[in-house]
Amino acid sequence: MIPVQGFQGQTVAVLGLGRSGLATVRALRAGGATVIAWDDGPTAAQLAEAEGIVLRDLTKPDAFQDVACLVTSPGIPHLYPRPHPVIAAALRAGVPVDNDIGLFFRSLAEPDWDRFDQLPRVIAVTGSNGKSTTSALIAHMLGEFGRDVQLAGNIGRGVLDIDPPEDGGIVVLELSSYQTELARSLTPDVAVFTNLSPDHLDRHGGLGGYFAAKRRLFAEGGPDRCIIGVDEVEGQMLANQLAQSPADDRVISVSCARKLGGPGWSVFARKGFLSEYRKGRQIGTIDLRAIPGLPGAHNHQNACAAYAVARTLGYAPRQIEAAFHSFAGLPHRSQTIAEVGGVRYVNDSKATNVDSARQALRAFPNIRWICGGLEKEGGLDALLDATGSVVKAYVIGREAAHFAMQLKGLDVEICTDMTRAVSRARDEAQEGDTILLAPAAASFDQYNSFEHRGDDFVNIVKDLTGVDGR
């Protein structure tokens, strides 16, 4: 646990008592704060009371009279589409609002760090797509290199739940826009921006607000080294604003769409080959095509970002290549479940939006595509140009018929449920085909989460093929 500093003897309010909220309460108490809390859900409130947490209805008048700070869980809106009533009350009362990420950064450093030969470091990863894989790949590599590494944030453990890092320890954080937009302290040593595509627009008041939430990690965090995906104009602008000159190697540009040149530091992937250039010279290359845990151009972008982090920390290209080969990938993210009779089964349930599904569709040949679910705004037109490898689509979800109508020019079968979709795809698949779950939609019409949806796919594949999966 990271005890929260700066509130000893003061009262701090916590809104939301899920995983991060409960961890925040414990960390605040460990730092000497008096904690009161509130959750709109009666079940969460009852569990909190059973743990001895003092509840106070923060919607009542004068609820913030003695409160030094309100700490809110990431999923609770504080501005758009409208502030939660408790946060609105805190704003009116002039009480600072923060989240667990802000508390983490203000509390990480300890006085006994003076005895360390090598200070702990924090690597923070944000972006629309690929941040989970990039974060996990960085942590995997550092573990392979023998470093003391912890993975936390939007993946792994909650940030305040981790152990205080020891001499030379590294914390890798995956940070969503919900987490970066509100944190009052953001001070990573290395920060990574993977890419940007429309997502959570209602929460951020549009694409500009969404980008601004990501940008805070760099503009306000002041990292020593920034690794920026430049395949969208927002990344190009961010890299431009952070660099003092074209040769400023505090900014490493990353691309999976084009060769990068110039006098600066860049890492890019083309036709399955990663290349590193510095001061106009190539100084490293890796063949990514034979690395099973990183299939497709979108994963090659993740590999470039992770490679840049490792190079920043002083590791050699050959060390990085070896670590890539031992990376198994993440569950629900381009995860190969089985190969039976020449047919590959791939679980990419994490492809909850159009852009991530688009990337998955470009990663495999001869695709039998399982898609559908709770649609996000904007429709499906933006991914239709990536469906050239789709042999047939098998649509699931409560609104499968409407989803199917948008898949113009494709052979489509409305299956509604996962069992029928996987069964039909298996029956029709031929050697060399890939049965790909990449829904391009949220899961909440039929499942509790994208993990629940992916697990269902995995279990059905195992039942139908007789393999254990992996």
Tab-separated table of C-alpha atoms in Angstrom:
chain	number	residue	atom	x	y	z
A	1	MET	CA	0.000	0.000	0.000
A	2	ILE	CA	1.085	3.593	-0.718
A	3	PRO	CA	0.090	5.671	2.355
A	4	VAL	CA	-1.375	8.972	1.177
A	5	GLN	CA	0.676	11.973	2.277
A	6	GLY	CA	-0.429	15.514	3.033
A	7	PHE	CA	-3.715	14.937	4.886
A	8	GLN	CA	-2.599	13.870	8.343
A	9	GLY	CA	-5.193	14.971	10.890
A	10	GLN	CA	-7.558	16.249	8.171
A	11	THR	CA	-10.916	14.931	6.978
A	12	VAL	CA	-11.025	13.599	3.409
A	13	ALA	CA	-14.219	12.503	1.641
A	14	VAL	CA	-14.238	9.574	-0.798
A	15	LEU	CA	-16.978	9.228	-3.427
A	16	GLY	CA	-17.446	5.738	-4.879
A	17	LEU	CA	-16.581	2.589	-2.961
A	18	GLY	CA	-15.626	0.136	-5.662
A	19	ARG	CA	-12.138	-1.358	-5.968
A	20	SER	CA	-10.288	1.949	-6.314
A	21	GLY	CA	-12.485	3.714	-3.759
A	22	LEU	CA	-11.879	1.143	-1.027
A	23	ALA	CA	-8.146	1.142	-1.736
A	24	THR	CA	-8.178	4.940	-1.502
A	25	VAL	CA	-9.900	4.842	1.890
A	26	ARG	CA	-7.302	2.406	3.245
A	27	ALA	CA	-4.369	4.411	1.855
A	28	LEU	CA	-5.726	7.683	3.268
A	29	ARG	CA	-6.148	6.091	6.678
A	30	ALA	CA	-2.613	4.707	6.513
A	31	GLY	CA	-1.383	8.254	5.947
A	32	GLY	CA	-3.196	9.591	9.001
A	33	ALA	CA	-6.311	11.101	7.421
A	34	THR	CA	-9.807	10.867	8.848
A	35	VAL	CA	-11.999	9.420	6.096
A	36	ILE	CA	-15.693	9.743	5.399
A	37	ALA	CA	-17.247	8.154	2.326
A	38	TRP	CA	-20.359	7.862	0.191
A	39	ASP	CA	-21.620	5.572	-2.558
A	40	ASP	CA	-24.967	5.828	-4.353
A	41	GLY	CA	-25.292	2.031	-4.360
A	42	PRO	CA	-26.683	0.500	-1.154
A	43	THR	CA	-24.691	-2.732	-1.563
A	44	ALA	CA	-21.349	-0.921	-1.784
A	45	ALA	CA	-22.325	1.254	1.175
A	46	GLN	CA	-23.199	-1.780	3.288
A	47	LEU	CA	-19.891	-3.485	2.460
A	48	ALA	CA	-18.042	-0.290	3.377
A	49	GLU	CA	-19.832	-0.044	6.713
A	50	ALA	CA	-18.904	-3.652	7.446
A	51	GLU	CA	-15.262	-2.612	6.983
A	52	GLY	CA	-15.712	0.174	9.511
A	53	ILE	CA	-15.814	3.024	6.986
A	54	VAL	CA	-17.763	6.050	8.215
A	55	LEU	CA	-20.507	6.964	5.735
A	56	ARG	CA	-21.821	10.480	5.267
A	57	ASP	CA	-24.475	11.479	2.756
A	58	LEU	CA	-22.425	13.990	0.785
A	59	THR	CA	-25.508	15.299	-1.019
A	60	LYS	CA	-26.792	16.903	2.195
A	61	PRO	CA	-26.325	20.643	2.931
A	62	ASP	CA	-23.092	21.474	4.783
A	63	ALA	CA	-21.724	17.964	4.088
A	64	PHE	CA	-18.366	19.505	3.110
A	65	GLN	CA	-18.040	21.906	6.008
A	66	ASP	CA	-15.003	20.151	7.553
A	67	VAL	CA	-13.664	18.397	4.438
A	68	ALA	CA	-10.176	19.160	3.080
A	69	CYS	CA	-10.517	17.228	-0.199
A	70	LEU	CA	-12.961	15.071	-2.138
A	71	VAL	CA	-11.475	11.998	-3.845
A	72	THR	CA	-13.712	10.552	-6.569
A	73	SER	CA	-13.601	7.270	-8.462
A	74	PRO	CA	-12.661	7.621	-12.171
A	75	GLY	CA	-16.020	6.528	-13.591
A	76	ILE	CA	-17.976	9.308	-11.877
A	77	PRO	CA	-18.435	12.377	-14.139
A	78	HIS	CA	-17.214	15.669	-12.711
A	79	LEU	CA	-17.942	18.004	-15.628
A	80	TYR	CA	-19.584	16.473	-18.724
A	81	PRO	CA	-22.259	15.547	-19.522
A	82	ARG	CA	-23.013	16.984	-16.043
A	83	PRO	CA	-21.242	16.794	-12.681
A	84	HIS	CA	-22.356	14.180	-10.201
A	85	PRO	CA	-24.388	15.965	-7.468
A	86	VAL	CA	-21.721	15.285	-4.837
A	87	ILE	CA	-18.960	16.704	-7.028
A	88	ALA	CA	-21.158	19.698	-7.875
A	89	ALA	CA	-21.592	20.300	-4.133
A	90	ALA	CA	-17.818	20.100	-3.582
A	91	LEU	CA	-17.206	22.577	-6.395
A	92	ARG	CA	-19.707	25.022	-4.884
A	93	ALA	CA	-18.061	24.633	-1.487
A	94	GLY	CA	-14.585	25.224	-2.948
A	95	VAL	CA	-13.344	21.813	-1.825
A	96	PRO	CA	-10.515	20.454	-4.063
A	97	VAL	CA	-11.484	17.389	-6.094
A	98	ASP	CA	-8.860	14.736	-6.864
A	99	ASN	CA	-8.626	11.033	-7.713
A	100	ASP	CA	-6.425	8.123	-6.685
A	101	ILE	CA	-3.907	8.853	-9.451
A	102	GLY	CA	-3.319	12.337	-8.079
A	103	LEU	CA	-2.927	10.950	-4.559
A	104	PHE	CA	-0.476	8.343	-5.838
A	105	PHE	CA	1.848	10.849	-7.466
A	106	ARG	CA	1.816	13.201	-4.482
A	107	SER	CA	2.553	10.316	-2.089
A	108	LEU	CA	4.968	7.997	-3.917
A	109	ALA	CA	8.314	9.450	-2.835
A	110	GLU	CA	9.449	8.440	0.651
A	111	PRO	CA	12.130	10.042	2.879
A	112	ASP	CA	14.095	6.778	2.915
A	113	TRP	CA	14.625	7.067	-0.846
A	114	ASP	CA	17.773	8.982	0.140
A	115	ARG	CA	19.413	5.625	0.851
A	116	PHE	CA	18.637	4.213	-2.617
A	117	ASP	CA	21.411	3.879	-5.176
A	118	GLN	CA	18.832	4.168	-7.969
A	119	LEU	CA	15.586	6.079	-7.468
A	120	PRO	CA	12.323	4.341	-8.396
A	121	ARG	CA	10.722	5.472	-11.647
A	122	VAL	CA	7.186	5.706	-12.997
A	123	ILE	CA	6.263	4.950	-16.621
A	124	ALA	CA	2.749	6.112	-17.549
A	125	VAL	CA	0.917	5.002	-20.708
A	126	THR	CA	-2.205	6.604	-22.147
A	127	GLY	CA	-4.003	6.732	-25.516
A	128	SER	CA	-7.193	5.441	-27.099
A	129	ASN	CA	-6.098	1.962	-28.165
A	130	GLY	CA	-3.185	-0.267	-27.299
A	131	LYS	CA	-2.370	1.187	-23.895
A	132	SER	CA	-3.133	-2.049	-22.024
A	133	THR	CA	-0.939	-4.165	-24.304
A	134	THR	CA	1.796	-1.528	-24.321
A	135	SER	CA	1.778	-1.287	-20.522
A	136	ALA	CA	1.790	-5.058	-20.081
A	137	LEU	CA	4.568	-5.464	-22.661
A	138	ILE	CA	6.730	-2.854	-20.901
A	139	ALA	CA	6.203	-4.579	-17.555
A	140	HIS	CA	6.939	-7.978	-19.111
A	141	MET	CA	10.191	-6.752	-20.650
A	142	LEU	CA	11.381	-5.149	-17.432
A	143	GLY	CA	10.634	-8.364	-15.559
A	144	GLU	CA	12.649	-10.295	-18.150
A	145	PHE	CA	15.499	-7.833	-17.586
A	146	GLY	CA	15.438	-8.632	-13.861
A	147	ARG	CA	13.919	-5.338	-12.724
A	148	ASP	CA	11.555	-5.001	-9.772
A	149	VAL	CA	8.408	-3.919	-11.659
A	150	GLN	CA	4.750	-3.409	-10.730
A	151	LEU	CA	1.859	-2.959	-13.184
A	152	ALA	CA	-1.028	-0.821	-11.966
A	153	GLY	CA	-3.688	1.772	-12.769
A	154	ASN	CA	-6.264	0.802	-15.363
A	155	ILE	CA	-4.675	-2.656	-15.507
A	156	GLY	CA	-3.275	-4.874	-12.776
A	157	ARG	CA	-3.519	-3.506	-9.253
A	158	GLY	CA	-4.974	-0.205	-8.082
A	159	VAL	CA	-2.282	2.482	-7.841
A	160	LEU	CA	-2.602	2.862	-4.080
A	161	ASP	CA	-2.650	-0.913	-3.588
A	162	ILE	CA	0.878	-1.526	-4.860
A	163	ASP	CA	3.901	-1.994	-2.636
A	164	PRO	CA	6.202	0.997	-2.102
A	165	PRO	CA	8.905	0.532	-4.754
A	166	GLU	CA	12.377	-0.403	-3.590
A	167	ASP	CA	15.798	0.626	-4.880
A	168	GLY	CA	15.600	0.826	-8.698
A	169	GLY	CA	11.956	-0.276	-8.755
A	170	ILE	CA	9.705	0.679	-11.644
A	171	VAL	CA	5.955	1.264	-11.616
A	172	VAL	CA	4.179	0.954	-14.983
A	173	LEU	CA	0.791	2.694	-15.051
A	174	GLU	CA	-1.914	2.374	-17.665
A	175	LEU	CA	-3.964	5.567	-17.418
A	176	SER	CA	-7.332	6.232	-19.027
A	177	SER	CA	-8.630	9.686	-19.892
A	178	TYR	CA	-10.947	9.383	-16.886
A	179	GLN	CA	-7.854	9.138	-14.688
A	180	THR	CA	-5.653	11.790	-16.317
A	181	GLU	CA	-8.350	14.447	-16.683
A	182	LEU	CA	-8.759	15.066	-12.947
A	183	ALA	CA	-5.528	14.056	-11.183
A	184	ARG	CA	-4.088	17.123	-9.445
A	185	SER	CA	-0.582	15.657	-9.522
A	186	LEU	CA	0.898	13.965	-12.610
A	187	THR	CA	4.666	13.483	-12.515
A	188	PRO	CA	5.777	10.373	-14.448
A	189	ASP	CA	9.415	9.922	-15.407
A	190	VAL	CA	8.466	8.536	-18.833
A	191	ALA	CA	5.094	9.099	-20.509
A	192	VAL	CA	3.678	7.290	-23.558
A	193	PHE	CA	0.888	8.414	-25.902
A	194	THR	CA	-0.163	5.554	-28.180
A	195	ASN	CA	-2.796	7.110	-30.478
A	196	LEU	CA	-6.121	8.935	-30.501
A	197	SER	CA	-9.511	7.981	-31.895
A	198	PRO	CA	-13.005	9.119	-30.848
A	199	ASP	CA	-14.143	7.549	-27.566
A	200	HIS	CA	-15.930	8.684	-24.384
A	201	LEU	CA	-16.998	11.859	-26.191
A	202	ASP	CA	-20.011	12.497	-23.963
A	203	ARG	CA	-17.776	12.323	-20.882
A	204	HIS	CA	-15.288	14.851	-22.284
A	205	GLY	CA	-17.596	17.213	-24.146
A	206	GLY	CA	-16.249	16.185	-27.567
A	207	LEU	CA	-13.003	15.081	-29.198
A	208	GLY	CA	-11.128	18.225	-28.128
A	209	GLY	CA	-11.934	17.599	-24.487
A	210	TYR	CA	-10.934	13.952	-24.839
A	211	PHE	CA	-7.551	14.904	-26.296
A	212	ALA	CA	-7.083	17.578	-23.624
A	213	ALA	CA	-7.565	14.931	-20.929
A	214	LYS	CA	-4.793	12.807	-22.481
A	215	ARG	CA	-2.543	15.819	-23.055
A	216	ARG	CA	-2.492	16.697	-19.342
A	217	LEU	CA	-0.158	13.763	-18.659
A	218	PHE	CA	2.501	15.452	-20.791
A	219	ALA	CA	1.819	19.180	-20.526
A	220	GLU	CA	1.265	19.196	-16.766
A	221	GLY	CA	3.234	16.087	-15.865
A	222	GLY	CA	6.576	17.275	-17.217
A	223	PRO	CA	8.068	13.805	-17.866
A	224	ASP	CA	11.788	13.491	-18.570
A	225	ARG	CA	11.076	11.544	-21.755
A	226	CYS	CA	7.934	11.502	-23.922
A	227	ILE	CA	7.111	8.746	-26.412
A	228	ILE	CA	4.434	9.944	-28.801
A	229	GLY	CA	2.462	8.094	-31.477
A	230	VAL	CA	2.346	10.460	-34.444
A	231	ASP	CA	-0.012	8.656	-36.821
A	232	GLU	CA	-2.814	11.150	-36.031
A	233	VAL	CA	-2.644	14.922	-36.156
A	234	GLU	CA	-3.202	15.149	-32.394
A	235	GLY	CA	-0.054	13.123	-31.747
A	236	GLN	CA	1.870	15.228	-34.249
A	237	MET	CA	0.729	18.397	-32.476
A	238	LEU	CA	1.594	16.985	-29.057
A	239	ALA	CA	5.100	15.976	-30.175
A	240	ASN	CA	5.557	19.394	-31.760
A	241	GLN	CA	4.565	21.195	-28.566
A	242	LEU	CA	6.837	19.108	-26.361
A	243	ALA	CA	10.015	19.304	-28.486
A	244	GLN	CA	12.249	22.372	-28.369
A	245	SER	CA	13.800	21.572	-31.763
A	246	PRO	CA	13.667	18.841	-34.452
A	247	ALA	CA	16.687	17.185	-32.802
A	248	ASP	CA	15.252	17.221	-29.258
A	249	ASP	CA	15.618	13.577	-28.211
A	250	ARG	CA	13.512	14.034	-25.087
A	251	VAL	CA	10.643	13.274	-27.489
A	252	ILE	CA	10.632	9.924	-29.312
A	253	SER	CA	8.179	9.733	-32.225
A	254	VAL	CA	6.470	6.409	-32.950
A	255	SER	CA	4.594	5.271	-36.075
A	256	CYS	CA	3.161	2.124	-37.598
A	257	ALA	CA	2.045	3.932	-40.764
A	258	ARG	CA	5.164	5.525	-42.238
A	259	LYS	CA	8.919	5.837	-42.120
A	260	LEU	CA	10.064	8.595	-39.806
A	261	GLY	CA	13.094	10.680	-40.586
A	262	GLY	CA	14.851	13.842	-39.464
A	263	PRO	CA	17.531	14.516	-36.856
A	264	GLY	CA	15.452	13.409	-33.868
A	265	TRP	CA	14.776	10.041	-32.229
A	266	SER	CA	12.126	7.829	-33.812
A	267	VAL	CA	10.868	4.241	-33.800
A	268	PHE	CA	8.559	2.981	-36.535
A	269	ALA	CA	7.270	-0.265	-38.028
A	270	ARG	CA	6.781	-0.946	-41.737
A	271	LYS	CA	5.828	-4.269	-43.314
A	272	GLY	CA	6.431	-6.060	-40.031
A	273	PHE	CA	9.901	-4.626	-39.337
A	274	LEU	CA	10.627	-2.274	-36.429
A	275	SER	CA	13.340	0.312	-37.042
A	276	GLU	CA	14.986	2.771	-34.673
A	277	TYR	CA	16.555	5.948	-36.048
A	278	ARG	CA	18.547	8.570	-34.173
A	279	LYS	CA	20.271	11.612	-35.661
A	280	GLY	CA	19.424	10.342	-39.136
A	281	ARG	CA	21.028	6.905	-38.640
A	282	GLN	CA	19.426	3.507	-38.176
A	283	ILE	CA	20.669	1.968	-34.941
A	284	GLY	CA	18.272	-0.937	-34.373
A	285	THR	CA	15.828	-3.251	-36.134
A	286	ILE	CA	13.556	-6.175	-35.168
A	287	ASP	CA	11.485	-8.517	-37.339
A	288	LEU	CA	8.075	-8.452	-35.617
A	289	ARG	CA	6.330	-10.849	-38.002
A	290	ALA	CA	7.303	-14.021	-36.161
A	291	ILE	CA	6.329	-12.779	-32.682
A	292	PRO	CA	3.033	-14.565	-31.883
A	293	GLY	CA	2.040	-12.319	-28.979
A	294	LEU	CA	2.092	-9.172	-31.160
A	295	PRO	CA	0.090	-9.829	-34.346
A	296	GLY	CA	-0.916	-7.052	-36.730
A	297	ALA	CA	0.053	-3.449	-37.367
A	298	HIS	CA	-1.715	-2.155	-34.257
A	299	ASN	CA	0.402	-4.437	-32.083
A	300	HIS	CA	3.474	-3.370	-33.998
A	301	GLN	CA	2.706	0.182	-32.885
A	302	ASN	CA	2.506	-1.087	-29.295
A	303	ALA	CA	5.839	-2.836	-29.791
A	304	CYS	CA	7.430	0.386	-31.065
A	305	ALA	CA	6.265	2.323	-28.008
A	306	ALA	CA	7.443	-0.368	-25.587
A	307	TYR	CA	10.761	-0.635	-27.447
A	308	ALA	CA	11.253	3.123	-27.081
A	309	VAL	CA	10.654	2.891	-23.330
A	310	ALA	CA	13.214	0.107	-22.970
A	311	ARG	CA	15.759	2.053	-25.026
A	312	THR	CA	15.155	5.084	-22.812
A	313	LEU	CA	16.056	2.891	-19.829
A	314	GLY	CA	19.282	1.776	-21.499
A	315	TYR	CA	18.469	-1.715	-22.806
A	316	ALA	CA	19.912	-3.018	-26.081
A	317	PRO	CA	17.820	-3.940	-29.154
A	318	ARG	CA	18.740	-7.634	-28.884
A	319	GLN	CA	17.624	-7.755	-25.240
A	320	ILE	CA	14.320	-6.172	-26.223
A	321	GLU	CA	13.813	-8.593	-29.120
A	322	ALA	CA	14.279	-11.587	-26.833
A	323	ALA	CA	11.735	-10.191	-24.378
A	324	PHE	CA	9.239	-9.614	-27.215
A	325	HIS	CA	9.387	-13.288	-28.162
A	326	SER	CA	8.444	-14.416	-24.641
A	327	PHE	CA	5.424	-12.082	-24.441
A	328	ALA	CA	2.226	-14.121	-24.566
A	329	GLY	CA	-0.132	-11.197	-25.123
A	330	LEU	CA	-3.097	-10.182	-22.992
A	331	PRO	CA	-6.414	-11.940	-22.532
A	332	HIS	CA	-9.147	-10.478	-24.760
A	333	ARG	CA	-6.629	-8.565	-26.916
A	334	SER	CA	-5.793	-10.398	-30.154
A	335	GLN	CA	-5.469	-13.536	-28.010
A	336	THR	CA	-5.098	-16.774	-29.943
A	337	ILE	CA	-7.304	-19.327	-28.176
A	338	ALA	CA	-6.828	-22.377	-30.373
A	339	GLU	CA	-5.749	-23.618	-33.794
A	340	VAL	CA	-7.764	-26.639	-34.914
A	341	GLY	CA	-7.811	-28.114	-38.400
A	342	GLY	CA	-5.947	-25.132	-39.790
A	343	VAL	CA	-8.510	-22.695	-38.321
A	344	ARG	CA	-7.338	-20.071	-35.829
A	345	TYR	CA	-9.651	-18.784	-33.062
A	346	VAL	CA	-8.821	-15.260	-31.812
A	347	ASN	CA	-10.393	-13.428	-28.871
A	348	ASP	CA	-10.270	-9.624	-29.240
A	349	SER	CA	-13.261	-8.830	-27.025
A	350	LYS	CA	-11.415	-5.660	-25.947
A	351	ALA	CA	-12.179	-4.242	-29.416
A	352	THR	CA	-15.110	-2.303	-27.982
A	353	ASN	CA	-14.980	0.579	-30.462
A	354	VAL	CA	-14.795	0.929	-34.216
A	355	ASP	CA	-11.138	1.912	-34.353
A	356	SER	CA	-9.850	-1.027	-32.299
A	357	ALA	CA	-11.986	-3.467	-34.303
A	358	ARG	CA	-10.651	-1.898	-37.488
A	359	GLN	CA	-7.103	-2.635	-36.353
A	360	ALA	CA	-7.993	-6.231	-35.507
A	361	LEU	CA	-9.574	-6.769	-38.926
A	362	ARG	CA	-6.325	-5.686	-40.554
A	363	ALA	CA	-4.248	-8.147	-38.540
A	364	PHE	CA	-5.507	-11.465	-39.939
A	365	PRO	CA	-6.350	-13.054	-43.318
A	366	ASN	CA	-9.570	-14.902	-44.254
A	367	ILE	CA	-11.630	-13.682	-41.301
A	368	ARG	CA	-14.913	-15.089	-40.075
A	369	TRP	CA	-15.869	-12.093	-37.988
A	370	ILE	CA	-17.996	-12.284	-34.839
A	371	CYS	CA	-19.209	-8.768	-34.103
A	372	GLY	CA	-22.002	-6.753	-32.553
A	373	GLY	CA	-23.209	-5.597	-29.159
A	374	LEU	CA	-24.140	-2.240	-27.682
A	375	GLU	CA	-23.269	0.257	-30.406
A	376	LYS	CA	-21.305	3.410	-29.692
A	377	GLU	CA	-22.180	6.645	-31.431
A	378	GLY	CA	-20.868	7.257	-34.928
A	379	GLY	CA	-21.920	4.025	-36.628
A	380	LEU	CA	-19.701	1.514	-38.405
A	381	ASP	CA	-18.793	3.293	-41.647
A	382	ALA	CA	-15.259	4.053	-40.438
A	383	LEU	CA	-14.285	0.378	-40.375
A	384	LEU	CA	-15.811	-0.782	-43.650
A	385	ASP	CA	-12.600	-0.067	-45.571
A	386	ALA	CA	-10.830	-2.605	-43.307
A	387	THR	CA	-13.179	-5.505	-44.056
A	388	GLY	CA	-11.399	-6.732	-47.185
A	389	SER	CA	-10.257	-9.916	-45.422
A	390	VAL	CA	-13.705	-10.696	-44.005
A	391	VAL	CA	-15.171	-13.847	-45.529
A	392	LYS	CA	-18.382	-13.560	-43.508
A	393	ALA	CA	-19.720	-11.674	-40.472
A	394	TYR	CA	-21.701	-13.368	-37.701
A	395	VAL	CA	-23.578	-10.703	-35.734
A	396	ILE	CA	-24.473	-10.991	-32.052
A	397	GLY	CA	-26.272	-8.659	-29.651
A	398	ARG	CA	-29.814	-7.553	-28.896
A	399	GLU	CA	-29.720	-5.146	-31.843
A	400	ALA	CA	-28.010	-7.560	-34.212
A	401	ALA	CA	-30.332	-6.782	-37.123
A	402	HIS	CA	-29.551	-3.040	-37.009
A	403	PHE	CA	-25.839	-3.753	-36.651
A	404	ALA	CA	-25.936	-6.138	-39.618
A	405	MET	CA	-27.665	-3.564	-41.853
A	406	GLN	CA	-24.593	-1.320	-41.569
A	407	LEU	CA	-22.169	-3.976	-42.832
A	408	LYS	CA	-22.669	-3.061	-46.461
A	409	GLY	CA	-21.179	-5.407	-49.040
A	410	LEU	CA	-20.448	-8.226	-46.591
A	411	ASP	CA	-21.920	-11.691	-46.326
A	412	VAL	CA	-23.745	-11.396	-42.982
A	413	GLU	CA	-25.596	-13.844	-40.753
A	414	ILE	CA	-27.623	-12.651	-37.763
A	415	CYS	CA	-26.838	-15.031	-34.900
A	416	THR	CA	-27.808	-12.899	-31.881
A	417	ASP	CA	-25.992	-15.047	-29.286
A	418	MET	CA	-22.347	-16.076	-28.989
A	419	THR	CA	-22.942	-19.832	-29.031
A	420	ARG	CA	-24.671	-19.756	-32.404
A	421	ALA	CA	-22.109	-17.344	-33.855
A	422	VAL	CA	-19.110	-19.463	-32.897
A	423	SER	CA	-20.853	-22.683	-33.946
A	424	ARG	CA	-21.842	-21.326	-37.379
A	425	ALA	CA	-18.365	-19.870	-37.954
A	426	ARG	CA	-16.737	-23.170	-37.010
A	427	ASP	CA	-19.044	-25.165	-39.279
A	428	GLU	CA	-18.312	-22.943	-42.288
A	429	ALA	CA	-14.592	-22.290	-41.682
A	430	GLN	CA	-11.973	-23.689	-44.010
A	431	GLU	CA	-8.267	-24.284	-43.502
A	432	GLY	CA	-6.459	-20.948	-43.306
A	433	ASP	CA	-9.461	-19.071	-41.876
A	434	THR	CA	-9.409	-17.029	-38.663
A	435	ILE	CA	-12.519	-16.921	-36.473
A	436	LEU	CA	-12.169	-13.497	-34.879
A	437	LEU	CA	-14.214	-11.997	-32.064
A	438	ALA	CA	-13.769	-8.224	-32.518
A	439	PRO	CA	-17.180	-6.806	-31.594
A	440	ALA	CA	-16.744	-3.081	-32.463
A	441	ALA	CA	-19.280	-2.471	-29.697
A	442	ALA	CA	-19.673	-2.425	-25.937
A	443	SER	CA	-20.734	-5.608	-24.167
A	444	PHE	CA	-23.404	-4.355	-21.790
A	445	ASP	CA	-26.442	-5.469	-23.797
A	446	GLN	CA	-25.621	-9.122	-23.055
A	447	TYR	CA	-22.581	-9.206	-20.729
A	448	ASN	CA	-21.270	-7.522	-17.580
A	449	SER	CA	-17.995	-6.522	-19.234
A	450	PHE	CA	-15.804	-7.147	-22.269
A	451	GLU	CA	-13.929	-9.707	-20.120
A	452	HIS	CA	-17.183	-11.592	-19.481
A	453	ARG	CA	-17.900	-11.571	-23.214
A	454	GLY	CA	-14.398	-12.780	-24.057
A	455	ASP	CA	-14.553	-15.528	-21.448
A	456	ASP	CA	-17.826	-16.732	-22.963
A	457	PHE	CA	-16.195	-16.885	-26.392
A	458	VAL	CA	-13.214	-18.810	-24.979
A	459	ASN	CA	-15.419	-21.319	-23.177
A	460	ILE	CA	-17.575	-21.912	-26.250
A	461	VAL	CA	-14.486	-22.415	-28.429
A	462	LYS	CA	-13.128	-24.925	-25.918
A	463	ASP	CA	-16.426	-26.789	-25.821
A	464	LEU	CA	-16.814	-26.893	-29.603
A	465	THR	CA	-13.214	-27.783	-30.440
A	466	GLY	CA	-12.259	-29.934	-27.473
A	467	VAL	CA	-9.093	-27.944	-26.751
A	468	ASP	CA	-8.141	-26.298	-23.460
A	469	GLY	CA	-7.332	-22.888	-24.975
A	470	ARG	CA	-4.472	-20.710	-23.816
